[in-house]
Amino acid sequence: MLSRMSLRLHNRTLAKTYSVSKVLVSHRSLHVTRKFENTGLKNFPSLGLSRHKPILGTAFVRCASTVEDKIPDNLLPNIPEPPSLPAPEVVDIVQGLSEPPITALGLGSNWPPGLIQSALEYLHIGLGLPWWGTIMIGTICVRLLVFPLVIKAQRNSAKMNNYMPQVQYLQAKMTEAREYGNDFDAARYGQDLYTFMKSKGISPLKSALVPLVQAPFFVSFFMALRGMANAPVESLRTGGLWWFTDLTIPDQYYLLPLITSATMYVTIKIGADGLKLDTLGPGFMAHAIKAIPIIMFPFIMHFDGAILVYWTATNFISLGQAMLLKVPSVRTFFKIEATIKHAPTQLAPNKGFVKGFKESWSNMKLAGALQDRGEADHMEFERAGRGPVPKTYKYNPTAQTPPPTRIMARKRD
């Protein structure tokens, strides 16, 4: 009995004194082993069990490798150096390739402004030119197309200058006849002037040929560049030069409008496009044309930078053409006559702006009065021919003459 009780007591003691000594967990094999060691048998040597030997063990095994991998010392390698920035030329090329076509912005139609937009896009992307250079190249191409007309206008202008004394003499006679109301002499001098100019092969319209032909090109370029700036084409924002980098907005320093107006005035003054003010005479018209750049400045100062770049470029090209055509060898090559410098006494006196304006205004009023007088005479003539004959006498002389007795009776009464 006592022996059984002692065995039970020993079993309970073993159950309480056995504890988990350690848990071995491998890194990769996922083996989990729990070993129970005897930590309470040192006081019970009679059982003959060593405390270093496990008497109970449980292992949880998965089908995995039992090889333990060593963790590298450097888990993260060294951070590499950041890549260098691409060259500006590469950035420009990439941006040009990634730029959307103008057709995606609703531009590039089959009308003249749309064709100009497509041509400018080809020059910008195909040749890799900035927008300011693209606009200038396009302007040069258009001016080369008009250059033959410039030669014809210069030939006519040279002839007009050489025959200016005769032309001004006939013009003065015609104006004098109009002032006196002599329509017959005015018509006669006008016919003489027409015959003289035709015989010499000169005409004022030939001098104005270049501005008239350039007008459609100018309007087309104006509408094309304004449409691209209003869209806007994003590359135009950085396609300028110097202080006008953004071509979609007006020049904030007003230098481009000032340069445009100044070059326009010089172009008109020297007759770079073939229309010389001397051929128009000393009247009001010449002064009015000279005032165009001053009148236009308040309007062009609000134009987009792209439009002003085109306008300034065409003015400078006109000045360059004028300087080139002043070279004697160039004039000989293009068969342009040498201009004759006439004495001041051979030409009409130069009138000032105020005097010329007053004279032109009086001539306009006189011409209007003469026209009204002619219309009134014509209406009176028509009325007299179609209406009844007005009575301008006391009695009808064609009627039968009354007898003398009746006449004497009327006198007595």
XYZ file of C-alpha atoms in Angstrom, residues 48-188:
141
model
C 17.760 6.616 -11.848
C 16.817 9.240 -14.465
C 19.173 11.938 -15.543
C 17.914 15.499 -15.671
C 19.721 16.091 -18.979
C 17.770 13.454 -20.868
C 14.357 14.334 -22.138
C 11.706 11.924 -21.190
C 9.032 13.422 -23.354
C 9.413 15.174 -26.741
C 7.061 16.387 -29.440
C 8.124 17.472 -32.901
C 6.099 19.318 -35.542
C 7.655 18.705 -38.941
C 6.725 20.166 -42.364
C 8.054 19.103 -45.691
C 10.693 21.808 -46.036
C 14.408 22.036 -46.327
C 16.474 21.509 -43.244
C 19.386 23.548 -44.549
C 19.788 26.766 -42.657
C 20.528 29.756 -44.950
C 22.825 32.389 -43.679
C 21.447 35.902 -43.671
C 23.760 38.241 -45.644
C 25.414 40.929 -43.679
C 24.298 43.729 -46.079
C 20.593 43.348 -46.550
C 20.359 46.594 -48.619
C 23.029 47.327 -51.225
C 24.476 50.788 -51.651
C 22.054 53.374 -53.107
C 23.081 54.049 -56.730
C 23.868 57.526 -57.979
C 20.908 59.402 -59.566
C 20.986 59.537 -63.367
C 22.258 62.740 -64.946
C 19.816 65.175 -66.543
C 19.518 64.978 -70.335
C 20.967 67.713 -72.498
C 18.663 70.607 -73.478
C 18.842 69.524 -77.115
C 17.509 66.088 -76.190
C 14.713 67.659 -74.147
C 13.719 69.852 -77.076
C 13.670 66.893 -79.443
C 11.574 64.799 -77.057
C 9.154 67.639 -76.469
C 8.882 68.221 -80.193
C 8.117 64.553 -80.778
C 5.560 64.494 -77.980
C 3.848 67.734 -79.053
C 0.293 67.092 -80.277
C -0.464 68.005 -83.891
C -2.266 71.262 -84.554
C -5.171 69.340 -86.052
C -5.942 68.089 -82.538
C -6.440 71.732 -81.524
C -8.882 72.441 -84.336
C -6.258 74.132 -86.523
C -4.715 73.298 -89.880
C -7.817 73.515 -92.082
C -7.808 73.691 -95.885
C -8.316 77.466 -95.889
C -5.294 79.766 -96.392
C -4.779 80.371 -92.629
C -4.946 76.616 -91.999
C -2.453 75.871 -94.772
C -0.057 78.413 -93.292
C -0.460 76.774 -89.864
C 0.375 73.360 -91.333
C 3.425 74.774 -93.118
C 4.675 76.437 -89.936
C 4.177 73.199 -87.995
C 6.241 71.322 -90.584
C 9.072 73.838 -90.307
C 8.920 73.779 -86.502
C 8.878 69.999 -86.023
C 10.562 68.802 -89.206
C 13.532 71.164 -89.026
C 13.589 71.533 -85.242
C 13.385 75.335 -85.390
C 12.084 77.487 -82.542
C 8.851 79.302 -83.228
C 10.445 82.706 -83.718
C 12.778 81.227 -86.324
C 9.905 79.329 -87.916
C 7.874 82.526 -88.325
C 10.838 84.351 -89.845
C 11.583 81.525 -92.297
C 7.920 81.495 -93.349
C 8.006 85.268 -93.848
C 11.119 85.020 -96.019
C 9.478 82.341 -98.184
C 6.409 84.515 -98.773
C 8.500 87.576 -99.582
C 10.520 85.573 -102.096
C 7.278 84.730 -103.892
C 6.358 88.423 -104.084
C 9.859 89.577 -105.081
C 9.151 89.639 -108.878
C 6.286 92.063 -108.216
C 8.658 94.223 -106.173
C 10.945 94.477 -109.207
C 8.038 95.607 -111.409
C 6.955 98.158 -108.833
C 10.507 99.527 -108.590
C 10.700 99.901 -112.366
C 7.427 101.824 -112.437
C 8.483 103.944 -109.461
C 11.740 104.918 -111.188
C 9.856 105.986 -114.321
C 7.337 107.944 -112.268
C 10.177 109.784 -110.566
C 11.878 110.649 -113.857
C 8.686 112.040 -115.449
C 7.402 113.691 -112.296
C 7.672 117.348 -113.532
C 5.404 116.705 -116.534
C 2.940 114.690 -114.454
C 2.714 117.357 -111.759
C 2.235 120.104 -114.373
C -0.780 118.346 -115.913
C -2.181 117.555 -112.457
C -1.918 121.217 -111.435
C -3.708 122.348 -114.616
C -6.492 119.844 -114.060
C -6.934 120.958 -110.434
C -7.020 124.613 -111.468
C -9.705 123.930 -114.067
C -11.819 122.157 -111.465
C -11.502 125.048 -109.046
C -12.840 127.434 -111.691
C -15.661 125.081 -112.552
C -14.413 124.526 -116.084
C -15.340 120.911 -116.637
C -14.227 121.001 -120.263
C -10.653 122.029 -119.458
C -10.515 119.639 -116.503
C -11.540 116.753 -118.751
C -9.065 117.837 -121.435
